[in-house]
Short mmCIF file of C-alpha atoms and ligand atoms in Angstrom, two decimals:
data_model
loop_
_atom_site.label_atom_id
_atom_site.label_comp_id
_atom_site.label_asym_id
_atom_site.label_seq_id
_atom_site.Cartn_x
_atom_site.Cartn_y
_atom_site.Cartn_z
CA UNK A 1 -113.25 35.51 -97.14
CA UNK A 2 -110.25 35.12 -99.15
CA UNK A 3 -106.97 34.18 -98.02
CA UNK A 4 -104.61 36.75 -98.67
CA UNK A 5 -101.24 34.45 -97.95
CA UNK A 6 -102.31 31.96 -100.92
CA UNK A 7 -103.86 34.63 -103.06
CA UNK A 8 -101.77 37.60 -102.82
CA UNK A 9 -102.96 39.52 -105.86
CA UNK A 10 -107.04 38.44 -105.37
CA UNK A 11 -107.22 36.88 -108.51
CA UNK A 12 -110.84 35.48 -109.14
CA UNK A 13 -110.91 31.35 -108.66
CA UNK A 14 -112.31 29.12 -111.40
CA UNK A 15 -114.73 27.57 -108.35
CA UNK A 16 -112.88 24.11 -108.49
CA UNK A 17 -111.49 23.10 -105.22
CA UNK A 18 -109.30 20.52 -103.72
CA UNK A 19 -108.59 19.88 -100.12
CA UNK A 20 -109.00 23.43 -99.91
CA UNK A 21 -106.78 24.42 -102.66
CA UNK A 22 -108.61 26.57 -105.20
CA UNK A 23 -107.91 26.82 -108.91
CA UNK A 24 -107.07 30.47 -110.10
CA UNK A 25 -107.94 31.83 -113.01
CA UNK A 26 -104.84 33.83 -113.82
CA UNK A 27 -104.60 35.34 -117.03
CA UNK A 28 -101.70 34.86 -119.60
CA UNK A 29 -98.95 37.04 -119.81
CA UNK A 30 -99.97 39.87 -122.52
CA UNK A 31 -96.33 39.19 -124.61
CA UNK A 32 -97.61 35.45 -124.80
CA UNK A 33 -101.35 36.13 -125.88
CA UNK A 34 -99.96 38.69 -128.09
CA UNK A 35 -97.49 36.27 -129.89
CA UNK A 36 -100.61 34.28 -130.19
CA UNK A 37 -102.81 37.00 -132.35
CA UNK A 38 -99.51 37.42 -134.37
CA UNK A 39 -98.71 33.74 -135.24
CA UNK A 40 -102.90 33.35 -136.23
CA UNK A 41 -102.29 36.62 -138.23
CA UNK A 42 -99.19 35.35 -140.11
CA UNK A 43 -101.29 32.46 -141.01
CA UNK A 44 -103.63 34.53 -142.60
CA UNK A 45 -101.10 36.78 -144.75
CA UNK A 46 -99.18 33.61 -146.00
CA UNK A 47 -102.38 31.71 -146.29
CA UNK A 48 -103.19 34.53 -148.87
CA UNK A 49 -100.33 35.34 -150.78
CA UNK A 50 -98.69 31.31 -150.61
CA UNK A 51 -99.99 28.37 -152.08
CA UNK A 52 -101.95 27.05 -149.23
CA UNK A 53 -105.09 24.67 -150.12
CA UNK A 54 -104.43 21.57 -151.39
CA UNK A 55 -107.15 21.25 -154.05
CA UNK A 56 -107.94 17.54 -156.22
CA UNK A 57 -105.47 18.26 -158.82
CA UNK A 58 -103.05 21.72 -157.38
CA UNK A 59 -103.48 23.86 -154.62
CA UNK A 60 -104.86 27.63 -154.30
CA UNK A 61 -102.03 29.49 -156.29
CA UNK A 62 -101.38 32.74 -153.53
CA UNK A 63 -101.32 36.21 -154.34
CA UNK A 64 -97.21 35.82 -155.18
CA UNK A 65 -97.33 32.83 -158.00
CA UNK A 66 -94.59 31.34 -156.15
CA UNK A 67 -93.66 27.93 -156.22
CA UNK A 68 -90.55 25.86 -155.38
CA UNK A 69 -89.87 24.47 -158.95
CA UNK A 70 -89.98 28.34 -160.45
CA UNK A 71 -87.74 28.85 -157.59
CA UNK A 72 -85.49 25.93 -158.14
CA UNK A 73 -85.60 27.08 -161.54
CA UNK A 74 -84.95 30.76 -161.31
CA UNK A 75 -81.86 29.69 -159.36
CA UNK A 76 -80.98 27.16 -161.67
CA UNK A 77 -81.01 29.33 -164.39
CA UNK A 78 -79.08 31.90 -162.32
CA UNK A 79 -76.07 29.21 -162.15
CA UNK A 80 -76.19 28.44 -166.10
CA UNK A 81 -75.77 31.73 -166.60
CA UNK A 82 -72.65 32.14 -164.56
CA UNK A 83 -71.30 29.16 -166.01
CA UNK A 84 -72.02 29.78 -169.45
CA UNK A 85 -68.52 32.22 -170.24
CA UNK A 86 -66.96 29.40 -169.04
CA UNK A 87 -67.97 26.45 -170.55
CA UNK A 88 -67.87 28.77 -173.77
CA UNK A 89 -64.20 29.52 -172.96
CA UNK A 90 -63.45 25.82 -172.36
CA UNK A 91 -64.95 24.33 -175.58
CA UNK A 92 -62.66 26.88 -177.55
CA UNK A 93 -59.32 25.35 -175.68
CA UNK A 94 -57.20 22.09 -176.03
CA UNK A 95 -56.81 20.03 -172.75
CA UNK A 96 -53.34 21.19 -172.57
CA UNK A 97 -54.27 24.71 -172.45
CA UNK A 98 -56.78 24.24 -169.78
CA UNK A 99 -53.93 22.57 -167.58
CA UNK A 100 -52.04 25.82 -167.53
CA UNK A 101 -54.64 28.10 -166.79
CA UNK A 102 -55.54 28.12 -163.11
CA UNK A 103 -58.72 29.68 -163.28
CA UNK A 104 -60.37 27.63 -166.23
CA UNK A 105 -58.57 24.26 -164.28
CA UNK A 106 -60.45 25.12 -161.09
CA UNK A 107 -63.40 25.33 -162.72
CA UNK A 108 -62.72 21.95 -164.94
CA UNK A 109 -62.06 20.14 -162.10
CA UNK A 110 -65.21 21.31 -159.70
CA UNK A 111 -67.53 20.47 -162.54
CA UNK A 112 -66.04 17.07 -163.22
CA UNK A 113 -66.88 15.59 -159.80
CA UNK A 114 -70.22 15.18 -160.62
CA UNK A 115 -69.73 13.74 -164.19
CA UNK A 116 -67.12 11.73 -162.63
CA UNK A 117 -69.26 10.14 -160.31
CA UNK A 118 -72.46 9.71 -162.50
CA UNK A 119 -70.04 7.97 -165.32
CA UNK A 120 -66.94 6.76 -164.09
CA UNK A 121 -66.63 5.88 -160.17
CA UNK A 122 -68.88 2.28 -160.21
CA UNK A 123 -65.87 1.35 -162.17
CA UNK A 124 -62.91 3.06 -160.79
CA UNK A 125 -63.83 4.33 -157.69
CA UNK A 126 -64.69 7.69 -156.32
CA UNK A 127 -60.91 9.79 -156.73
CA UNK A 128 -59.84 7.45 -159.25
CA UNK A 129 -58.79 4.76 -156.60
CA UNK A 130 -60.87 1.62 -157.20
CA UNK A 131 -61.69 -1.40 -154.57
CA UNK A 132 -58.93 -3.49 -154.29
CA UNK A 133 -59.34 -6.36 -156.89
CA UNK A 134 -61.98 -4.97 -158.70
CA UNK A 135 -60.19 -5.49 -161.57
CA UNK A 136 -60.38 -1.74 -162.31
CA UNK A 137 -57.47 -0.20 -163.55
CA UNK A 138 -56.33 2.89 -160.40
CA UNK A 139 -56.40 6.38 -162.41
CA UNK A 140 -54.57 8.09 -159.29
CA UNK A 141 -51.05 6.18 -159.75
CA UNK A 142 -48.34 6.64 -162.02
CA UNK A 143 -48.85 3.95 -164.18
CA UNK A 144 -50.51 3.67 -167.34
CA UNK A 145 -51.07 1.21 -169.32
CA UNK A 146 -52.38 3.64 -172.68
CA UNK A 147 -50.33 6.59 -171.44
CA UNK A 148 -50.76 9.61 -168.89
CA UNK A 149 -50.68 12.57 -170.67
CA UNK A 150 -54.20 14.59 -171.16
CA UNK A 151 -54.65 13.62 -174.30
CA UNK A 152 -53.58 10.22 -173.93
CA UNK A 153 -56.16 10.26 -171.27
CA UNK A 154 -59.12 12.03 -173.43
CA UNK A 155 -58.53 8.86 -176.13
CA UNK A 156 -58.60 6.70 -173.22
CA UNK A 157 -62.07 8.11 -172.48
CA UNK A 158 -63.28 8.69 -175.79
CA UNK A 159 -62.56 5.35 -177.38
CA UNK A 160 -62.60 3.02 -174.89
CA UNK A 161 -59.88 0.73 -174.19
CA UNK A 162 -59.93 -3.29 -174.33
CA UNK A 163 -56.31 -4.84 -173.35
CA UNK A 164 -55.01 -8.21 -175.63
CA UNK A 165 -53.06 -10.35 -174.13
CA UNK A 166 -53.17 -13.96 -175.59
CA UNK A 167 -53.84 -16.96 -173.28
CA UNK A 168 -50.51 -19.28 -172.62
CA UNK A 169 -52.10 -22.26 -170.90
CA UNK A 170 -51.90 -24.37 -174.24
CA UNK A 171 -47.92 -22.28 -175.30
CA UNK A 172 -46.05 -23.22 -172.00
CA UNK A 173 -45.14 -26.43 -169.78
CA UNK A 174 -45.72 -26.01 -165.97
CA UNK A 175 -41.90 -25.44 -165.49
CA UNK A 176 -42.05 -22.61 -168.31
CA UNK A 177 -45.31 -20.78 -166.05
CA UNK A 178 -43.65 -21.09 -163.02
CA UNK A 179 -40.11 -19.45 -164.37
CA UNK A 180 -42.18 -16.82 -165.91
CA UNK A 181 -43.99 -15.93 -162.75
CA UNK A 182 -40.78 -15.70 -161.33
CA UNK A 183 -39.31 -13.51 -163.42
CA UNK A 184 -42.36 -11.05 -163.64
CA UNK A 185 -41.54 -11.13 -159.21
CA UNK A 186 -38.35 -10.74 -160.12
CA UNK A 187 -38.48 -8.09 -162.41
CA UNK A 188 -40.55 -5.82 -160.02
CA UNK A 189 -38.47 -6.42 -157.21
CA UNK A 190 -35.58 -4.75 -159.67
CA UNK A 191 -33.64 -8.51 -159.45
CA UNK A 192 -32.06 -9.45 -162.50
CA UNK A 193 -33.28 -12.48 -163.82
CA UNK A 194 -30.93 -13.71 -167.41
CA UNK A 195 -32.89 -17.14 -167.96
CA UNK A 196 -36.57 -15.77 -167.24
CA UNK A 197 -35.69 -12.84 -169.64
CA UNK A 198 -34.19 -15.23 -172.47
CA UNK A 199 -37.85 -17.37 -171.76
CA UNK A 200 -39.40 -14.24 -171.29
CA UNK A 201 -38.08 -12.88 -175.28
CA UNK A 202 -38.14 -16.77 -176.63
CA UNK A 203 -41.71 -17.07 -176.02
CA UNK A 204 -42.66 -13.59 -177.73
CA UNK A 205 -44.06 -11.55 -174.19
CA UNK A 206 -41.22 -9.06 -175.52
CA UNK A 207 -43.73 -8.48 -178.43
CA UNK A 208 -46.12 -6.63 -176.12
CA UNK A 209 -44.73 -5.99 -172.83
CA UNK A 210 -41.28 -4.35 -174.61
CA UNK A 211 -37.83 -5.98 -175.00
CA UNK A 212 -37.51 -3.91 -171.42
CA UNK A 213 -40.47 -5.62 -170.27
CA UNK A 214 -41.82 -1.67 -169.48
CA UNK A 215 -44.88 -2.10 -171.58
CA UNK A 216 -45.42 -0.43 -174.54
CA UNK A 217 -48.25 2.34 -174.60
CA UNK A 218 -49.66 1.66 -177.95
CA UNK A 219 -51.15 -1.95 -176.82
CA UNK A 220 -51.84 -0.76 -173.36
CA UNK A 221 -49.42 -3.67 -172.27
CA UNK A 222 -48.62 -3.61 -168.61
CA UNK A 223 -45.34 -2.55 -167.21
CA UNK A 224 -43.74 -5.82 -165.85
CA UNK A 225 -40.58 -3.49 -164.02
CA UNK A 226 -42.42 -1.75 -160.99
CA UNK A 227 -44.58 -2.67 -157.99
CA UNK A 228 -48.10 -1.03 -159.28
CA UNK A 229 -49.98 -3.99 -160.46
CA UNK A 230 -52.98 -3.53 -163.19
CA UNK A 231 -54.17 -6.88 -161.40
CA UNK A 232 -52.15 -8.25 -158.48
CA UNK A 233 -48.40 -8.79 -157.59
CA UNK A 234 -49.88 -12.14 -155.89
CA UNK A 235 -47.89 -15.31 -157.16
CA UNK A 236 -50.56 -17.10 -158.44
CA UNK A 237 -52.53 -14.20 -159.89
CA UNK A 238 -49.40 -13.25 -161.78
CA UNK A 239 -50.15 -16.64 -162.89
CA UNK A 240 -53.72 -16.50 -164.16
CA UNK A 241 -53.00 -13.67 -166.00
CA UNK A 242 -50.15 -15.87 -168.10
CA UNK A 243 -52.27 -18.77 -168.23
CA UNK A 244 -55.56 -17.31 -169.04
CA UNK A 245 -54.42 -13.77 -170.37
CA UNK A 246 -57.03 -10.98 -171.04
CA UNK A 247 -59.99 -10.35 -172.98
CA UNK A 248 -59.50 -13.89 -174.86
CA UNK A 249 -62.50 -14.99 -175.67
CA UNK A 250 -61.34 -18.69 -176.82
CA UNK A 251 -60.48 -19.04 -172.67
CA UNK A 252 -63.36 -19.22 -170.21
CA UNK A 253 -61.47 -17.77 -167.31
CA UNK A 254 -59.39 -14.93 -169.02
CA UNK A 255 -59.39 -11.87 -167.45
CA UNK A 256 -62.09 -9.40 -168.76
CA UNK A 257 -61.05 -6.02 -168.95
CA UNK A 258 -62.90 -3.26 -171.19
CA UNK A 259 -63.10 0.16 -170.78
CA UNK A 260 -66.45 1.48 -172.49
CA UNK A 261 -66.60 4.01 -175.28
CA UNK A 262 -67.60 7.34 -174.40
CA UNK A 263 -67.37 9.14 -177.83
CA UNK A 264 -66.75 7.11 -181.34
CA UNK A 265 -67.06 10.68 -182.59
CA UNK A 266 -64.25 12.19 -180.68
CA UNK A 267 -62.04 9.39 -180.91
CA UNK A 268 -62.15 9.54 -185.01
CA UNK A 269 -61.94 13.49 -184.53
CA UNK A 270 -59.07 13.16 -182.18
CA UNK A 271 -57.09 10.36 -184.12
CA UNK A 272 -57.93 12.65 -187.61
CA UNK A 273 -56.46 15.93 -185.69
CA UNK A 274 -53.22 13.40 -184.75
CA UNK A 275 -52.66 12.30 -187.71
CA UNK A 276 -52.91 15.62 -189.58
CA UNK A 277 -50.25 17.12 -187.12
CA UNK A 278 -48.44 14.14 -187.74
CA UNK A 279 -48.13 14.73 -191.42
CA UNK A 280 -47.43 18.59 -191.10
CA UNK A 281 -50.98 19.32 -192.37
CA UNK A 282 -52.88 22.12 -190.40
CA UNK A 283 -56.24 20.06 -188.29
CA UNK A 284 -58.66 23.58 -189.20
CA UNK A 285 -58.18 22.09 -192.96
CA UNK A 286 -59.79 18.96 -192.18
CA UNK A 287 -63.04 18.35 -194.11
CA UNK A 288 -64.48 16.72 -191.29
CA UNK A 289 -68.09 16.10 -193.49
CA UNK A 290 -65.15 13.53 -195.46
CA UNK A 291 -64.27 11.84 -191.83
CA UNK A 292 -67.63 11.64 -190.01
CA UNK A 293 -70.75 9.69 -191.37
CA UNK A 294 -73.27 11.92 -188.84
CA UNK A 295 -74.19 9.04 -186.78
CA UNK A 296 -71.33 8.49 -184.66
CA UNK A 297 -72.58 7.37 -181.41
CA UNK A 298 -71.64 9.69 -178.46
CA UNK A 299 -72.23 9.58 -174.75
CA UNK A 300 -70.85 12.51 -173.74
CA UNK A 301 -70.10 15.07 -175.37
CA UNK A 302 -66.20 16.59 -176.22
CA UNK A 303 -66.55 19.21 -173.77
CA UNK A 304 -67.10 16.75 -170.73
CA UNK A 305 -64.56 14.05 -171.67
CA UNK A 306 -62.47 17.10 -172.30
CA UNK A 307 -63.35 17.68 -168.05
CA UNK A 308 -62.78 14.53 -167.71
CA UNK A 309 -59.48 14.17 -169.14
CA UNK A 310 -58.47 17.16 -167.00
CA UNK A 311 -60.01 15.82 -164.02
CA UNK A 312 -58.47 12.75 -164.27
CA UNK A 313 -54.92 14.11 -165.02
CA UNK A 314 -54.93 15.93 -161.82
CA UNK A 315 -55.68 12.70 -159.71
CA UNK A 316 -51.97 12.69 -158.93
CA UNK A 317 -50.78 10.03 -161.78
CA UNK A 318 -50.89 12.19 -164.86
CA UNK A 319 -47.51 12.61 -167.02
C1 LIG B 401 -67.54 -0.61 -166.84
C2 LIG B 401 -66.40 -0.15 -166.11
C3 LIG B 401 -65.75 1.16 -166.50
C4 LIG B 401 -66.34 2.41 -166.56
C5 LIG B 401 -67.78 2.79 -166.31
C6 LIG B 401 -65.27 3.32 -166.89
N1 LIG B 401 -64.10 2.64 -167.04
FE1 LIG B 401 -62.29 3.47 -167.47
N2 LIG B 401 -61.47 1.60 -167.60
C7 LIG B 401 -62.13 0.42 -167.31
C8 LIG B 401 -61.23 -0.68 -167.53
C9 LIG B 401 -61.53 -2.16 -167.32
C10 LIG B 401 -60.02 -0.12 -168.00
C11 LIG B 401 -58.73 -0.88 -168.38
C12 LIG B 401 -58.80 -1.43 -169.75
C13 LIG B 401 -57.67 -2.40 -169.97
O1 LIG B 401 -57.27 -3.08 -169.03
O2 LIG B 401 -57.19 -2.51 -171.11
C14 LIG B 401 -60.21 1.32 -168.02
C15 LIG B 401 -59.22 2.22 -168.40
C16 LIG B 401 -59.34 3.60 -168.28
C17 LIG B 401 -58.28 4.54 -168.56
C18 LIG B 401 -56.88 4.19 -169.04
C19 LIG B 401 -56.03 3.86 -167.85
C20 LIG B 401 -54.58 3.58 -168.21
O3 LIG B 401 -53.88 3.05 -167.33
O4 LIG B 401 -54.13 3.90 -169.30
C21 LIG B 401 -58.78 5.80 -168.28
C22 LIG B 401 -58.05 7.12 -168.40
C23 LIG B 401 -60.16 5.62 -167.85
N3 LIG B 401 -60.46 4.28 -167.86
C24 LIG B 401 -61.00 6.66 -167.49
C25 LIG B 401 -62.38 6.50 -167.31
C26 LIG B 401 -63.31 7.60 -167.19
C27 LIG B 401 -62.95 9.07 -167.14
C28 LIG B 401 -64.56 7.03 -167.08
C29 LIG B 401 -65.91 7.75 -167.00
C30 LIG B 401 -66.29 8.53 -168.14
C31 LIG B 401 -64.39 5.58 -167.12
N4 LIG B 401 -63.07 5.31 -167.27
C32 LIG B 401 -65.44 4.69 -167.02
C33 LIG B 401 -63.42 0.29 -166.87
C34 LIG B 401 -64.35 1.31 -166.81
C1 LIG B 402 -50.49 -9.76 -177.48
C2 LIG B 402 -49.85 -8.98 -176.48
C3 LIG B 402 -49.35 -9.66 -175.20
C4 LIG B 402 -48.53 -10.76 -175.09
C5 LIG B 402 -47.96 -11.65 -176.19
C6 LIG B 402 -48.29 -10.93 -173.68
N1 LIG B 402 -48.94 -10.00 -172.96
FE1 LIG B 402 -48.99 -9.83 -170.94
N2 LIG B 402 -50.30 -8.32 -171.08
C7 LIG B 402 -50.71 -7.73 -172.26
C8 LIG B 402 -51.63 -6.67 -171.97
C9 LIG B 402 -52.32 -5.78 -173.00
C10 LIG B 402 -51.76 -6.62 -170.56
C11 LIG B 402 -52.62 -5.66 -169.76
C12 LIG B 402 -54.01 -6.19 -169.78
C13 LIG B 402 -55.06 -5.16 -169.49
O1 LIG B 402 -55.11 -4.66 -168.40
O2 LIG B 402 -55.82 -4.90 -170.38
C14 LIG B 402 -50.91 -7.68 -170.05
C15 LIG B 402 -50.79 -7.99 -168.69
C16 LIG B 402 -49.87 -8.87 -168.18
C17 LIG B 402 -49.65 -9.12 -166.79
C18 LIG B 402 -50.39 -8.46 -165.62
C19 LIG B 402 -49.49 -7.41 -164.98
C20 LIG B 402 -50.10 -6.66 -163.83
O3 LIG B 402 -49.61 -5.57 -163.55
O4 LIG B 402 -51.06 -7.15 -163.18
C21 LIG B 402 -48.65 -10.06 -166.70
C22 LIG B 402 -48.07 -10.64 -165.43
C23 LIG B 402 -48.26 -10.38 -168.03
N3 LIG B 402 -49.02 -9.66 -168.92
C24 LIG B 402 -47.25 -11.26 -168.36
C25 LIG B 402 -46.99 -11.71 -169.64
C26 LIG B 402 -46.03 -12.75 -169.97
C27 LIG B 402 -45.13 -13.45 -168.98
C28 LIG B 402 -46.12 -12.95 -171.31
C29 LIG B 402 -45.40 -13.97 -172.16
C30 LIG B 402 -45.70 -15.34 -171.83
C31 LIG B 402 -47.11 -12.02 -171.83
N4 LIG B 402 -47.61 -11.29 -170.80
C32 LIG B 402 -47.47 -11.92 -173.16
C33 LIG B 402 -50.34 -8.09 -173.55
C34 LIG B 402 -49.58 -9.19 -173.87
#
């Protein structure tokens, strides 16, 4: 007989039975099996029109012919197109114009990140700002040693940058270094300093750093005045750097600081354009098959360091 307490809706038992409690053998709920039939039937569709089998060398192709990578590239495309007006638009301008146009500066800038990163950030950090005493040179101050304007910047970039600045070890006595040191302290901290800046002229620094000790652009000579450091306001860095100076190669522990070229081509082109201006001569009458061999080497090309330039002029610093 069955119970009617524990089996209120006489459901048939699968026959297995424990201490006298059966096993029913209720059905699923229809939405659930029905789910079921769906999910096997989407298999089916998408196992037909999908790639689906993997096969020794590619899988079953599916009634659609899609596949990620035409996907990826369909898209891809899709962007390049968009972009294209614009990067058209932005060969055609100078740096300077791109500054003062909002849209085409948005549009420098977001498509420099990348290029910045990829080229530029193992050296001077992502945002310009590099580790502290890397020996980098920070983009996102206002100090530069070659100059802050955009196109100051762009040479910067496109020719590469190596700083002089002679070893002393073998020019000065001990007491000369240390006065030295103590003027370049001195001089940042705005104290005047008469017998450091006499030493300071007598033993030719004036040559380089400026008879203002400011620096002077042209050699990409440090400014001695302010608090941003190119290497470190530490007393007996300050002091390497006099003793060992930069980029000499007759002193084992000199400071090595080069900037890589990114464009020998540009740089020419840019110095040509310069020095065209600079003699009242109009740059479209340059014969530039008279300036450039053909196999000037070039790592990016004018439109990115042009980005770049941009890019970098916006980090906070530029002039
Ligand atoms: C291998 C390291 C390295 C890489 C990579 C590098 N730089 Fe430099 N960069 C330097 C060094 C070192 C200097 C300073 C040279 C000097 O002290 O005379 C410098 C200087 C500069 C300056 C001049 C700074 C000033 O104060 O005048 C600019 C601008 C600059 N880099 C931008 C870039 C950009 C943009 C890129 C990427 C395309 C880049 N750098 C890639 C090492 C690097
Ligand atoms: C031939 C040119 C030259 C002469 C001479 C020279 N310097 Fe320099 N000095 C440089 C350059 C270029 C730099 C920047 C190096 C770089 O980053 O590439 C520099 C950097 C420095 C720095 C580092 C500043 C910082 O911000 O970290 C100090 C300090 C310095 N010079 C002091 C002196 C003193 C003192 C003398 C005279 C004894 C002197 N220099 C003579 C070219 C010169």
């Amino acid at each position: 007989m069955a119970d009617n307490k524990n089996n209120p809706n006489q459901v048939s038992d699968t026959g297995h039975e424990w201490d006298g409690i059966k096993e029913l053998n209720n059905p699923c709920p229809r939405w659930w099996l029905n789910s079921l039939w769906l999910s096997g039937l989407l298999v089916i569709v998408y196992f037909i029109l999908y790639p689906s089998l993997p096969l020794v060398n590619e899988s079953t192709k599916g009634l659609l012919g899609w596949t990620m990578i035409k996907e990826y590239k369909e898209d891809l495309a899709k962007v390049e197109a968009k972009r294209a007006p614009f990067e058209d638009k932005l060969a055609a301008m100078t740096a300077e114009e791109i500054l003062a146009d909002q849209e085409m500066l948005n549009y420098a800038i977001g498509s420099s990140k990348v290029l910045f990163g990829d080229n530029c950030a193992a050296c001077h950090g992502t945002g310009g700002a590099p580790a502290e005493g890397a020996g980098y040179p920070n983009l996102s101050d206002d100090d530069w040693l070659f100059g802050g304007s955009v196109n100051d910047i762009m040479m910067s970039i496109a020719k590469g940058r190596a700083g002089m600045m002679p070893a002393h070890e073998k020019l000065l006595n001990t007491d000369e270094v240390d006065q030295l040191v103590k003027f370049v302290v001195d001089s940042s901290n705005g104290i005047q300093n008469e017998a450091g800046m006499a030493l300071y002229t007598s033993k030719g620094c004036f040559a380089c750093h400026g008879a203002d000790a400011k620096g002077i652009k042209a050699m990409g000579s440090a400014n001695l005045t302010d608090k941003i450091w190119r290497f470190s306001g530490d007393e007996d860095q300050i002091r390497h750097t006099i003793l060992h100076g930069v980029n000499d190669a007759s002193d084992p522990q000199t400071r090595v600081a080069v900037m890589p070229q990114w464009s020998e081509k540009l740089a020419i082109m840019l110095q040509v354009r310069a020095d065209a201006i600079a003699d009242d001569e109009d740059p479209n009458d340059i014969d530039w098959s008279d300036e450039l061999e053909g196999d000037e080497g070039e790592r990016l090309t004018e439109t990115e360091i042009k980005k770049l330039a941009v890019y970098v002029h916006q980090f906070g610093g530029g002039q």
